[in-house]
């Protein structure tokens, strides 16, 4: 597909005019306007649930608009399927990685436009080309391997390579970097700049502010299914951007600081959880942690330092070679998650997609799942009690869903996280272990989850917090235990809970020269 | 911008793709080609221990006896790879036979061949549209197809009481003559089927559909068309198989084909095709067909004195074993 006419920067290549789209119970888009010029990188930002993905799916024919119109090069279009959108020159990387895990890397890359001779695919050439193309994206793998054998980052790079390979005039990327490492992000940016210089329009969705300011020319901000602001990227500063996304006053955001944590808590009494010399070959080396009611204990450390392992060990999810866990002074007799939960220790795992939520069940069902044994009599579920519990947490955690009957899979990441939290809270736990509770959720939901953690601690829950976000860890924790290579190297309390002290602990804890190099750990 | 990211033609020439580890390859092979391995094993054992098995005449009769019905399994392979199922093939097979006999009686070779192909293709098309456009479950749609085709057959054969005979001097008879024609036809169609599956866009789309329909749609594959076509293909193959079989039997037998769809499914699964879709091969299905045929043959020789229930039992146990082994291998592969 060659360029049909020279790109005129004033003319919009993609022009969305007052588009509305509803799902049962949700008005996802309410008269959205969105325009992209040729040769620009256009940021599309908004809180989770603002409607960004829906807008993209409407533009690319996955959904049809209820009202309004989409124009491509000034002509109204209505795509019936992503195939039609692709043929018209819109190439898309959807938020969820959309490739076929069982098929080979090469086949995924070329699916539906394989190099062929007389209708027969030239697979040798396909593999060769796939290998060359992917190496350009820093992915050096045998293209005959099934896609699922690759890491998430590499899979995402394949998706990106595929989308860019299509001769498109508009390339849409919905959170392309959420599973990429720094090095991979740089590669992606090189690709984006090259495309932009060729006059291709790029729509870029991301929650990472640094990225937006680095790569984007203009920005459209969405909130609750509406366009609230369009501007040059450089003319909107960070606080303004966040304020616009959240719909709060600028001064409000300034006062609150970067996180939503309040001051330190009153810590009272004996530890509820005593983890003593937890040991596991190659992973944990005699780690001891106490959790007290009302206290948030942070676990500091780089990737691979044993933070998640410690949490999982306490929650009974990691087999141990030695050590013990006592709850309320009573040692757990069996080391299992069931025993830990019965004793009142629950964990919110890092990967909620695979370890936690059941996307096809409703919010209600997901919440009461763990509580079922308690609210049923003779095997029958007490419906009234169930509704009561669900109602309570729905309100309490401010879960944003059309109703408790909505499927969890349809909620935004932040709200899925809240549903998970609700599930454990309805067990009335004594200790809550949180592994990266705010990863991958947007600023608004992040602030809410943070203040929830605060509230829960204030109510007397013992909380353990793991976070790679240093600010969150420092402001959220009353005490920080620093781990390095499975060993405790420092404990910060009181005024020592600060960025400087944490950095020092991380750096000094290990004499090897790799200290401080997070990407390598 | 001087950096060009995506086509490093200069550097790529020197390097070549790394290869899979040997273990990866072996477990992969075992899962995909397990049927072939078991087939070889069974044939070798039977040749040693079963008197009269390793005999040219016996081999030939096994091959000829299964040549045409194997086409049902071929079509089924395509359908199952998309994650669907086609329960109608047994009935369509029988209907194809009756239509072929009737057609050759009234219009010679051309009608005898084209009529069943057209009707079975049409049945496949309707089923395909119901699955792809109306989004009905393939199980239900093709179950209805099974009943419909059987009903149509009853209607044109006076409730099955009229058996049309293929005229002995018709050129149509040649299609079922001897051993070479049936075996050759099956081999050619399986090879073509293999090429279609692995070396064409249509074939790749089948895998993609079975792997993840949503992703296939988002990647811009012609999902509806592919899904429709796969049922047309399966139906047409079943009709063709029925017609050729009628040529071999020289009549349109009306009570034939009952339960053939299940045998076809069994052969496909034994051949390593995942019932959930997304993976499979034509070679595997060929091995599955032959394996079932050999077992049938052995059971016929050794267990016939115990009656047909014994052979069904043996077949069932065998199928369960193969599926068990396959799932275990697939799981081991996923973990490695
Ligand atoms: N398939 C769907 N069915 C029902 N509701 C949906 C569906 N997809 C999205 N939604 C709802 O539409 C709103 C916008 O979601 P989405 O476009 O995914 O937001 P974003 O990508 O900005 O996070 C949310 O309230 C979400 O729950
Ligand atoms: Mg989204």
XYZ file of C-alpha atoms in Angstrom, chain A residues 79 342 441 453:
4
model
C -14.958 -1.465 9.757
C -7.121 -20.810 58.747
C -2.728 -0.173 37.766
C -3.705 -0.298 52.962
